[in-house]
Tab-separated table of C-alpha atoms and ligand atoms in Angstrom:
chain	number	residue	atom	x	y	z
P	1	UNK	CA	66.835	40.204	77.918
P	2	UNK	CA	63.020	39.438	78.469
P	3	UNK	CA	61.914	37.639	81.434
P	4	UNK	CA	59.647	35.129	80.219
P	5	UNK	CA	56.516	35.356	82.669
P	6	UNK	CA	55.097	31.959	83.993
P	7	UNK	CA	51.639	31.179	82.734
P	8	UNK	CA	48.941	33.096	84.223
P	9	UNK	CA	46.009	31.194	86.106
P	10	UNK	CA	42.345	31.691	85.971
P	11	UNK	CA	41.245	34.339	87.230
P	12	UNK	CA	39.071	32.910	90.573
P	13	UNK	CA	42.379	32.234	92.234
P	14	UNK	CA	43.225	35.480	91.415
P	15	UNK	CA	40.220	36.470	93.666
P	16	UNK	CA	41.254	34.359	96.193
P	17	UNK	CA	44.635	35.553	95.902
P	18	UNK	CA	43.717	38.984	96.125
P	19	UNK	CA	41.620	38.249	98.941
P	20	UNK	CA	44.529	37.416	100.988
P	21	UNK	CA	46.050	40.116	100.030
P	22	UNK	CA	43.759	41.945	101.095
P	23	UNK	CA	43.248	40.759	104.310
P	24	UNK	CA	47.133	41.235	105.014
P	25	UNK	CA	46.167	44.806	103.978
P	26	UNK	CA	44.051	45.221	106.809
P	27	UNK	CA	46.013	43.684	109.332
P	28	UNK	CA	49.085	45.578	108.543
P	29	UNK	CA	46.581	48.712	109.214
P	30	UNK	CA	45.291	47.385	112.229
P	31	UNK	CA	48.721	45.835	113.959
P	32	UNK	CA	51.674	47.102	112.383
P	33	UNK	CA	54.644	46.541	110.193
P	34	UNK	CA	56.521	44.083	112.500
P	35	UNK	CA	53.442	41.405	112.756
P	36	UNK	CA	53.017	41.409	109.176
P	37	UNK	CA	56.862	40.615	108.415
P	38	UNK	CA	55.961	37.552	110.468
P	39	UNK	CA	53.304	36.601	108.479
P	40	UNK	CA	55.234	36.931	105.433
P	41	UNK	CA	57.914	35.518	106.639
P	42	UNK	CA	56.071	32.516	107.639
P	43	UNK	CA	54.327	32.747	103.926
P	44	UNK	CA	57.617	32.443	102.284
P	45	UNK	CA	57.949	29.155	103.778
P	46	UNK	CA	54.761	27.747	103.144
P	47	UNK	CA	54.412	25.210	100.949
P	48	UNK	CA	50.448	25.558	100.156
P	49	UNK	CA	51.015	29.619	99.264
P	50	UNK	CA	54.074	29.106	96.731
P	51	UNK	CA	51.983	26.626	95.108
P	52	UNK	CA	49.300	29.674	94.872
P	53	UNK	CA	50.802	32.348	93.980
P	54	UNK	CA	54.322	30.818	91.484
P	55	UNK	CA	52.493	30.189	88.693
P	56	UNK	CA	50.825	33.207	88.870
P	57	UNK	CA	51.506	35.977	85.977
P	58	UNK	CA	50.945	39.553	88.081
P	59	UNK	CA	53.076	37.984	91.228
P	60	UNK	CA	55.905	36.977	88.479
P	61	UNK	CA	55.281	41.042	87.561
P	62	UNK	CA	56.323	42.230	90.916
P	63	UNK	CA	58.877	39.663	91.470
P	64	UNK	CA	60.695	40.044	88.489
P	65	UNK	CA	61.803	43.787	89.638
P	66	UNK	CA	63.858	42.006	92.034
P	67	UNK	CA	64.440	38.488	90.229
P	68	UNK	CA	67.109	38.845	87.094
P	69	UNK	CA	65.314	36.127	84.871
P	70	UNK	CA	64.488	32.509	84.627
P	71	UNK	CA	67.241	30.959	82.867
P	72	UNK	CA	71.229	31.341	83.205
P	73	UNK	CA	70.550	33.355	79.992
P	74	UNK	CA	68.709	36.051	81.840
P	75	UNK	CA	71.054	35.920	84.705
P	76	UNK	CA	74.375	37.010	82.140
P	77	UNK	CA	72.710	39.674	80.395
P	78	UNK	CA	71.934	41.530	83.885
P	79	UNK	CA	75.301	40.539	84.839
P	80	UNK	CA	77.046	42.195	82.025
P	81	UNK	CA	75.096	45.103	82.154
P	82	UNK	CA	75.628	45.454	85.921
P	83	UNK	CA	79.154	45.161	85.119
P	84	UNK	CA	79.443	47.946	82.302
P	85	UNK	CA	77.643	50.260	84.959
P	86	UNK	CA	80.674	49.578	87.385
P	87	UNK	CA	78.847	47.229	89.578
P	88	UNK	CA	80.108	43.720	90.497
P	89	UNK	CA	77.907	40.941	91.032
P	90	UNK	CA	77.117	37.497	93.145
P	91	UNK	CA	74.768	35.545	91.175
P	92	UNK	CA	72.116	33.097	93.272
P	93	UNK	CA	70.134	30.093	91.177
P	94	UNK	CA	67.175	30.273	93.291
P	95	UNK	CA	66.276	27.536	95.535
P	96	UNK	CA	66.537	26.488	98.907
P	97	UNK	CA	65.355	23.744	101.492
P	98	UNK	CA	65.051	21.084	98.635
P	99	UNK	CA	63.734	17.823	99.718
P	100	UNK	CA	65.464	15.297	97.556
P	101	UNK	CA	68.824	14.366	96.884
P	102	UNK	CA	67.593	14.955	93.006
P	103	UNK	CA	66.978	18.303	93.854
P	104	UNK	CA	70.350	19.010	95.698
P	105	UNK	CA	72.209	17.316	92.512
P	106	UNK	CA	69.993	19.702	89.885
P	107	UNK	CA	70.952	22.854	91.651
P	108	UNK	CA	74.516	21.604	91.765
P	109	UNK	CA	74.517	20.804	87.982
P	110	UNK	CA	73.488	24.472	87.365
P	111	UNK	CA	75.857	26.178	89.841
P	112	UNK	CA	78.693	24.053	87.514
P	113	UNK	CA	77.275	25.464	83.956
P	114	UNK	CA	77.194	29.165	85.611
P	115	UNK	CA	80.748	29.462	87.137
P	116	UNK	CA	82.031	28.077	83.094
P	117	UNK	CA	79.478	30.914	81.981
P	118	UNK	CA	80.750	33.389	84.760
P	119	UNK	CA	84.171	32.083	83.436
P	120	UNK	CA	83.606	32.288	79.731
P	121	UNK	CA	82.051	35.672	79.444
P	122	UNK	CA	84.611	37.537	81.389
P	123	UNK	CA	82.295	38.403	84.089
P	124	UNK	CA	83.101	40.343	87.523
P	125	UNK	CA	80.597	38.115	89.083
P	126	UNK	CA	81.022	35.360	91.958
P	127	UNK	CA	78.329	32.698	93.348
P	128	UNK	CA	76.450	32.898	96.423
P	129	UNK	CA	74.222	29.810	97.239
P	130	UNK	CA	72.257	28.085	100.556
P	131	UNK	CA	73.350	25.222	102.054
P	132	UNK	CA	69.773	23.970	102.165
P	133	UNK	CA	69.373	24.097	98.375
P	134	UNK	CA	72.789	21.916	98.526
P	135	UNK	CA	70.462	19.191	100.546
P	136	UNK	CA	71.548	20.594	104.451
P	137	UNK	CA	68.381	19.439	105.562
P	138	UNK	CA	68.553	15.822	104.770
P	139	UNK	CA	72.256	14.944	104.683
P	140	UNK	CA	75.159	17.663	105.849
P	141	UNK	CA	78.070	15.250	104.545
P	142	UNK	CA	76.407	15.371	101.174
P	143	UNK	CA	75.632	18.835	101.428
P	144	UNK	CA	79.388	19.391	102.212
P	145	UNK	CA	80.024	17.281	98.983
P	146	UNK	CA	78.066	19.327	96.995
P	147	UNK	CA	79.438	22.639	98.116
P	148	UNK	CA	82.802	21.130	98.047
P	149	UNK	CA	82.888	20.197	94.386
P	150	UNK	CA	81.782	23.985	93.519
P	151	UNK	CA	84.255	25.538	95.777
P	152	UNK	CA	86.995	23.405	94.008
P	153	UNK	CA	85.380	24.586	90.537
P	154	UNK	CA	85.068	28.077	91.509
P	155	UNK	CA	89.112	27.430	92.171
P	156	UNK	CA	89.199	26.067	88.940
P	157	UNK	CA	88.424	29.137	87.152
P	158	UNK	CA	89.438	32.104	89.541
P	159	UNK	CA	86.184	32.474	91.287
P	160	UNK	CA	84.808	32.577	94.863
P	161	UNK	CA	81.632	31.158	96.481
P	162	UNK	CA	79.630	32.819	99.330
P	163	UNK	CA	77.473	30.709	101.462
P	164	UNK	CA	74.294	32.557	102.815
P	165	UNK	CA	72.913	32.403	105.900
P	166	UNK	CA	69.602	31.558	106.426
P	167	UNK	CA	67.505	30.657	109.554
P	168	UNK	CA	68.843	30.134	113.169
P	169	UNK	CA	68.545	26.441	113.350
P	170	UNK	CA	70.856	26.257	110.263
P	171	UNK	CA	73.495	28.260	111.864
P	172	UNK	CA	75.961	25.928	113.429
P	173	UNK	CA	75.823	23.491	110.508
P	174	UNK	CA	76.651	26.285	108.028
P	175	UNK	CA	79.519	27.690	109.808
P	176	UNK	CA	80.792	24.774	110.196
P	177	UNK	CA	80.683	23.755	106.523
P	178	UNK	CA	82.851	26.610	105.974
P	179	UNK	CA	85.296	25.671	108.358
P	180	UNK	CA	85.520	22.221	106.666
P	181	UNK	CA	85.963	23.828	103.635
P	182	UNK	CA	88.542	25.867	104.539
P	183	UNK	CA	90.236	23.809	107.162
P	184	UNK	CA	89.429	20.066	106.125
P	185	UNK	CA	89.175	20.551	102.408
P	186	UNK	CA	92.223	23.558	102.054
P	187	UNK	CA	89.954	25.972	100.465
P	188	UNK	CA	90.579	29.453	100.565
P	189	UNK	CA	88.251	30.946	97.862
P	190	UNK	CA	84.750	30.762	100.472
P	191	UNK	CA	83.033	33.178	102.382
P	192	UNK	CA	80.610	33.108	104.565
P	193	UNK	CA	77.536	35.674	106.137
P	194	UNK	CA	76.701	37.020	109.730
P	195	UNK	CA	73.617	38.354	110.670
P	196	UNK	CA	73.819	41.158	113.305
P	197	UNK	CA	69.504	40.052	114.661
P	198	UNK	CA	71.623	37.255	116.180
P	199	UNK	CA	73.069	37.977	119.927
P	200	UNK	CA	75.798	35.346	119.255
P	201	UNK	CA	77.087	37.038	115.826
P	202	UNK	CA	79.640	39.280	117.775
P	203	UNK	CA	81.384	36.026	119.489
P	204	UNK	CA	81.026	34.453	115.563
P	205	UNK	CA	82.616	37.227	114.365
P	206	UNK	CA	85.593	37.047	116.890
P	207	UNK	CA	85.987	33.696	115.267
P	208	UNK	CA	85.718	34.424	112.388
P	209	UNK	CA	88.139	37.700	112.429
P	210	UNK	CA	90.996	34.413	113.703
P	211	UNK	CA	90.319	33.101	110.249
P	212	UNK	CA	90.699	36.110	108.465
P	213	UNK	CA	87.605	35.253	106.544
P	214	UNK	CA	85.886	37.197	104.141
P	215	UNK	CA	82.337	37.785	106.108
P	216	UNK	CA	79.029	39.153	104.582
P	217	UNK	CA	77.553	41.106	107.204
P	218	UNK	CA	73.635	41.597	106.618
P	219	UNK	CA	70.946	42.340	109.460
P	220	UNK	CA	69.287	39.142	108.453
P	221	UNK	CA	65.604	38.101	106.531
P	222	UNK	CA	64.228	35.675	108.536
P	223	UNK	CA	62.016	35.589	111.227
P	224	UNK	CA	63.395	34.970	114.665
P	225	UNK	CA	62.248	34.195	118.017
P	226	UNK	CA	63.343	36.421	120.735
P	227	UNK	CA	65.192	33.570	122.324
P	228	UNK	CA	68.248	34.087	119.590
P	229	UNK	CA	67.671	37.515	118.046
P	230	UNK	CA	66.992	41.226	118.878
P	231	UNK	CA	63.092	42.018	118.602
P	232	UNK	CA	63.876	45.919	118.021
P	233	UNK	CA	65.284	46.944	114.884
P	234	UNK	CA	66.842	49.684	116.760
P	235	UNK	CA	69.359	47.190	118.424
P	236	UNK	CA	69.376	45.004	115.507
P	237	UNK	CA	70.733	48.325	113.412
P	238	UNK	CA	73.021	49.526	116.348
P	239	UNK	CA	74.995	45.835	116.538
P	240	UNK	CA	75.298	45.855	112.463
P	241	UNK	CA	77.415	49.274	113.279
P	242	UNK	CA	78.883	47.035	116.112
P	243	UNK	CA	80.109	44.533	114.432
P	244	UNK	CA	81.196	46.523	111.184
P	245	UNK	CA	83.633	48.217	113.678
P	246	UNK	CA	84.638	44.416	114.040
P	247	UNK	CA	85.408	43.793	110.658
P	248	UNK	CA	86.982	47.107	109.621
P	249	UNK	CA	89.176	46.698	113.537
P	250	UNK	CA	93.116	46.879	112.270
P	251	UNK	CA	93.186	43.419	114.305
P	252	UNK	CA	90.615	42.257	111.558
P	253	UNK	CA	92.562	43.906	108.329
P	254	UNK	CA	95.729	42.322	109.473
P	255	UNK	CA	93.833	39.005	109.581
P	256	UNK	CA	93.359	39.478	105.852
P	257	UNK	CA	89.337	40.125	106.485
P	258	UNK	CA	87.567	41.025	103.478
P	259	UNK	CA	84.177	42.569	104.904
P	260	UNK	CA	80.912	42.595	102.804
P	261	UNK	CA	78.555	45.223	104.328
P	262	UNK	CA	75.159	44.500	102.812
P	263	UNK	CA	72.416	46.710	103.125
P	264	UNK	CA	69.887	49.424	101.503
P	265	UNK	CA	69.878	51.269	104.974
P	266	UNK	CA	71.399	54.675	103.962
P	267	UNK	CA	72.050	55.032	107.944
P	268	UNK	CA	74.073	52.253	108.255
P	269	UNK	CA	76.132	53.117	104.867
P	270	UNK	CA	76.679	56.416	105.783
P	271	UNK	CA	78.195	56.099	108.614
P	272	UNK	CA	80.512	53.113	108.109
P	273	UNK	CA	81.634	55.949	104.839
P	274	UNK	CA	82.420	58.070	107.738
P	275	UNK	CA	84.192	55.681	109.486
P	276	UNK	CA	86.602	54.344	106.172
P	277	UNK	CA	87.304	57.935	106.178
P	278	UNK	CA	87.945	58.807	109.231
P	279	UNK	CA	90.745	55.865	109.561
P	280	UNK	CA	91.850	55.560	105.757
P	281	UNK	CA	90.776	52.985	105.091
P	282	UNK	CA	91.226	52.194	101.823
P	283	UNK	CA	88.238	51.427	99.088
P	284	UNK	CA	89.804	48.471	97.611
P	285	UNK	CA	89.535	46.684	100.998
P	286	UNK	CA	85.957	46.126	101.994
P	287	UNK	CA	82.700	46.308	99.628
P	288	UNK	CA	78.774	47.310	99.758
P	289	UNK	CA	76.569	44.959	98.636
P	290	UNK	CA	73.037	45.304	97.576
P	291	UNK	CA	69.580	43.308	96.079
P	292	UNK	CA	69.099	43.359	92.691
P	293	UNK	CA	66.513	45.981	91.747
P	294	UNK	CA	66.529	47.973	94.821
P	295	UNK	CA	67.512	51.155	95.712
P	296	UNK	CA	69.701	51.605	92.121
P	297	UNK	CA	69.841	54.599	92.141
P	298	UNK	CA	72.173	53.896	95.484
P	299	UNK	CA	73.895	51.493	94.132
P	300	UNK	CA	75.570	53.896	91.236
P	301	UNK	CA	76.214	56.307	93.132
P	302	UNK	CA	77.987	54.537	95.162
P	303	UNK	CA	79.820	52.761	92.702
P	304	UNK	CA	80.533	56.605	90.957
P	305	UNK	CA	82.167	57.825	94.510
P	306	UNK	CA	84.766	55.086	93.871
P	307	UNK	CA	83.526	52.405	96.127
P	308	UNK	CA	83.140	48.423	95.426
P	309	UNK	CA	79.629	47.577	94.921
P	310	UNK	CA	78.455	44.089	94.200
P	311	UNK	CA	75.010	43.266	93.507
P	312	UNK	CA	73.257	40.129	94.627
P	313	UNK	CA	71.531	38.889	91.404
P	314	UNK	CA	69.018	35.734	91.624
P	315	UNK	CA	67.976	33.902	88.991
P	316	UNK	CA	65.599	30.684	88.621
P	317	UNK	CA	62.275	29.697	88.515
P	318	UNK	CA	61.735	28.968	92.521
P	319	UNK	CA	61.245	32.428	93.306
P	320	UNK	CA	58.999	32.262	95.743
P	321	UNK	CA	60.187	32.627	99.004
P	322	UNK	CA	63.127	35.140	97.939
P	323	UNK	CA	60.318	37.415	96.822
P	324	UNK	CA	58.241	37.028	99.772
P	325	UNK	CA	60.767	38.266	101.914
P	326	UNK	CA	61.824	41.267	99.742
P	327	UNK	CA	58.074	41.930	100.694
P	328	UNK	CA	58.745	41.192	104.091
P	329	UNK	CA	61.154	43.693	104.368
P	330	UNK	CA	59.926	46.620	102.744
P	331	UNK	CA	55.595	46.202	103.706
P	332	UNK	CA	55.339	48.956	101.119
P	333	UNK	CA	55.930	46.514	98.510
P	334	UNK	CA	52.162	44.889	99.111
P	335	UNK	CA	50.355	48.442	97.810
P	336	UNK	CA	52.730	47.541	94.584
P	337	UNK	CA	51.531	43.898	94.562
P	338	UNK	CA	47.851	45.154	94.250
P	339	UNK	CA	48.354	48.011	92.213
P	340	UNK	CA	49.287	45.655	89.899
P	341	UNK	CA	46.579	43.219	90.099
P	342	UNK	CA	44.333	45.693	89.018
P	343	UNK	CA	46.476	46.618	85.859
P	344	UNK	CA	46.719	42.956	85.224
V	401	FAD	C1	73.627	41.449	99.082
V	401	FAD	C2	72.722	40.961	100.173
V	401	FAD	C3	72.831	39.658	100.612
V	401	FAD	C4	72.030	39.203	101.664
V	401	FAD	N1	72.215	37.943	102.147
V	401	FAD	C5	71.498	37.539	103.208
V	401	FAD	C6	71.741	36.282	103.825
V	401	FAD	O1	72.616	35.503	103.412
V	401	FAD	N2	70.978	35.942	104.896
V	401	FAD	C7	70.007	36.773	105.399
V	401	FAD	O2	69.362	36.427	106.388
V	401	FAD	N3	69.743	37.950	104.811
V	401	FAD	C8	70.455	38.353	103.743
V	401	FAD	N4	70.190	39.579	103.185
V	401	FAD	C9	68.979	40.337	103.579
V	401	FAD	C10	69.239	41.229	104.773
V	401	FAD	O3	69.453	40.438	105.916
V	401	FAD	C11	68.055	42.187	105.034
V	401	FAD	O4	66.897	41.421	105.256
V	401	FAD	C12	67.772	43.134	103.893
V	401	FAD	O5	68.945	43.595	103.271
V	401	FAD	C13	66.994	44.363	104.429
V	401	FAD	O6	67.770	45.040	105.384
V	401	FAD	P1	68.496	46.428	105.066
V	401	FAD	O7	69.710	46.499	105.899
V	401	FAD	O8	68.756	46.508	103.591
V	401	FAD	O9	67.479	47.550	105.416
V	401	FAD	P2	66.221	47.646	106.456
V	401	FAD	O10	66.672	47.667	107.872
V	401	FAD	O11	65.186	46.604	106.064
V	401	FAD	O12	65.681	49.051	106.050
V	401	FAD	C14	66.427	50.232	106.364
V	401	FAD	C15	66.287	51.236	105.240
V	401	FAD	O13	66.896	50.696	104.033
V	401	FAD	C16	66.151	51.125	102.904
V	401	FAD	N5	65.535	49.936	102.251
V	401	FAD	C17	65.511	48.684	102.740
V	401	FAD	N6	64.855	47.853	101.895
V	401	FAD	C18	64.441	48.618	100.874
V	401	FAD	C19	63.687	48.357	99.690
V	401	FAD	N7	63.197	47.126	99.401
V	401	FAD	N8	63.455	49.375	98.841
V	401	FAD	C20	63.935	50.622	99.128
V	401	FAD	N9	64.622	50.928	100.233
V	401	FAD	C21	64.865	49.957	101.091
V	401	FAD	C22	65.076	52.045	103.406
V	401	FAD	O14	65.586	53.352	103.436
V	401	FAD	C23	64.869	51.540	104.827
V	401	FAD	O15	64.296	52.513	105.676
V	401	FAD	C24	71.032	40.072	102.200
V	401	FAD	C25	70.934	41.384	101.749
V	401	FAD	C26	71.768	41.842	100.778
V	401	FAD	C27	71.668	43.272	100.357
């Protein structure tokens, strides 16, 4: 399926644009990979640079190695092809921290027309969305509503929602929609995500683990003071190991848990492999999950050892800030972002 690129600009805010870009260059030279996250982190959120660079044809080029598509369209074909590889999927319509109730009722209206698609085409695909893109950040009881009607759809037709995580000041309200969800509202088919930057994930996991919840663990994208979360990857990479001890605990299994462990880090795969093995633990009863268009080759072979491997495949046109933070992860990425500004 071709992605159909946005319209390219002029090229003088390409200048500008590049610019910037290289600027960032510079100071990434100068003072490291963990300053510039922050910058992009912050980018990802700013309003003035998505308006810069989203209509722009050579970012949509870099993007769309990690973005599936546009359109639902896009988002089935990668699905299907995923799935004939062996991989499962979680598809994301793009969008988060939408301003108007309009907004919050659009993104609903797709999420609908994708689980009947999801349903229809025989997929081995589920939906993960933010509660901000439900409208969080203006209302939580319709935000709630929202996610409650596709929770009770994805019932509908056999299929599960995952709410992601995103920034610490959305924390509290998000686990708590999920335990409305489940407890209020009697749904079962939910899941939720715990990022191990945050001290206060272990005691969320304990919770959690009471529930017998099925938990995404992830090491988390945004950027964090060092009032909630670890500064050093180091102990941001040893509590992920921490807590996956959690989730895989025979306390946990008896539960019912149903652990997600998603990451690219080879480091932290490896040795929760060792640790399945080491306790039989069987395949069917955790999974790997990891980003659309990165590390593939990973990803199948994985997948050919006889583990579960989903893949997290966005779609949509607001796909801004989930590609600024791919490039917030991986610094790298920028060199590729230039490259191709010169081939453009
Ligand atoms: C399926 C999925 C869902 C997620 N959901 C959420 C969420 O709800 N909330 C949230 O805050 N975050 C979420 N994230 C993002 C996550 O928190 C991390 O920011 C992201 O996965 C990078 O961390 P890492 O563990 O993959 O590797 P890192 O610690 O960033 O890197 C470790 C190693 O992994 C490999 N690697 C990492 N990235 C790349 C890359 N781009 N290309 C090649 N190799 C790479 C490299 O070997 C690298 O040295 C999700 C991630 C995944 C995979």
């Amino acid at each position: 399926m071709d992605k159909p690129a946005p319209q390219t600009r002029s090229r003088s805010p390409l200048l500008v644009s590049f610019a910037f870009f290289a600027v960032l260059a510079f100071l990434l030279f100068r003072n490291g990979e963990n300053w510039i996250r922050h910058v992009l982190v912050y980018l990802s959120q700013a309003g003035w640079a998505r308006r810069m660079i989203s209509d722009w044809g050579v970012a949509w080029g870099v993007a769309s190695r990690f973005v599936a598509g546009t359109d639902r369209e896009a988002a089935i074909a990668t699905t299907r092809s995923m799935n004939e590889k062996g991989l499962l999927v979680t598809l994301d319509y793009l969008g988060e921290s939408c301003t108007s109730e309009g907004e919050a009722l659009q993104a609903r209206s797709e999420i609908l027309r994708l689980l009947d698609d999801i349903h229809r085409h025989e997929l081995q695909a589920n939906v993960s969305l933010k509660p901000t893109q439900l409208g969080l950040k203006i209302d939580p009881h319709m935000a709630l509503e929202n996610i409650c009607d596709l929770v009770e759809k994805a019932k509908t037709v056999g299929n599960f929602i995952r709410i992601d995580m995103e920034d610490h000041p959305t924390t509290d309200a998000t686990l708590d929609l999920y335990r409305r969800l489940r407890y209020q509202e009697g749904l079962n088919n939910v899941g939720v995500v715990i990022q191990s930057y945050l001290y206060r994930s272990e005691g969320d996991i304990e919770r959690l683990i009471e529930d017998g919840a099925r938990v995404r663990l992830c090491k988390g994208a945004y950027a964090e003071p060092p009032e909630v979360a670890y500064p050093q990857k180091a102990d941001v990479d040893a509590n992920y190991l921490n807590l996956s001890r959690l989730l895989l605990s025979p306390r946990a299994r008896a539960k019912g848990v149903y652990p997600a462990f998603a990451t690219h880090d080879p480091a932290m795969i490896d040795d929760i492999k060792r640790y399945v093995h080491t306790n039989k633990i069987p395949t069917d009863s955790f999974e790997f999950q990891m980003l659309f268009g990165i590390r593939r080759d990973l990803q199948e072979s994985l997948a050919r050892e006889g583990y579960r491997v989903r893949i997290y495949v966005p779609y949509g046109t607001a796909w801004y800030p989930y590609f600024v933070r791919r490039l917030a992860e991986r610094p790298a990425n920028i060199w590729f972002f230039v490259s191709n500004f010169f081939r453009a």
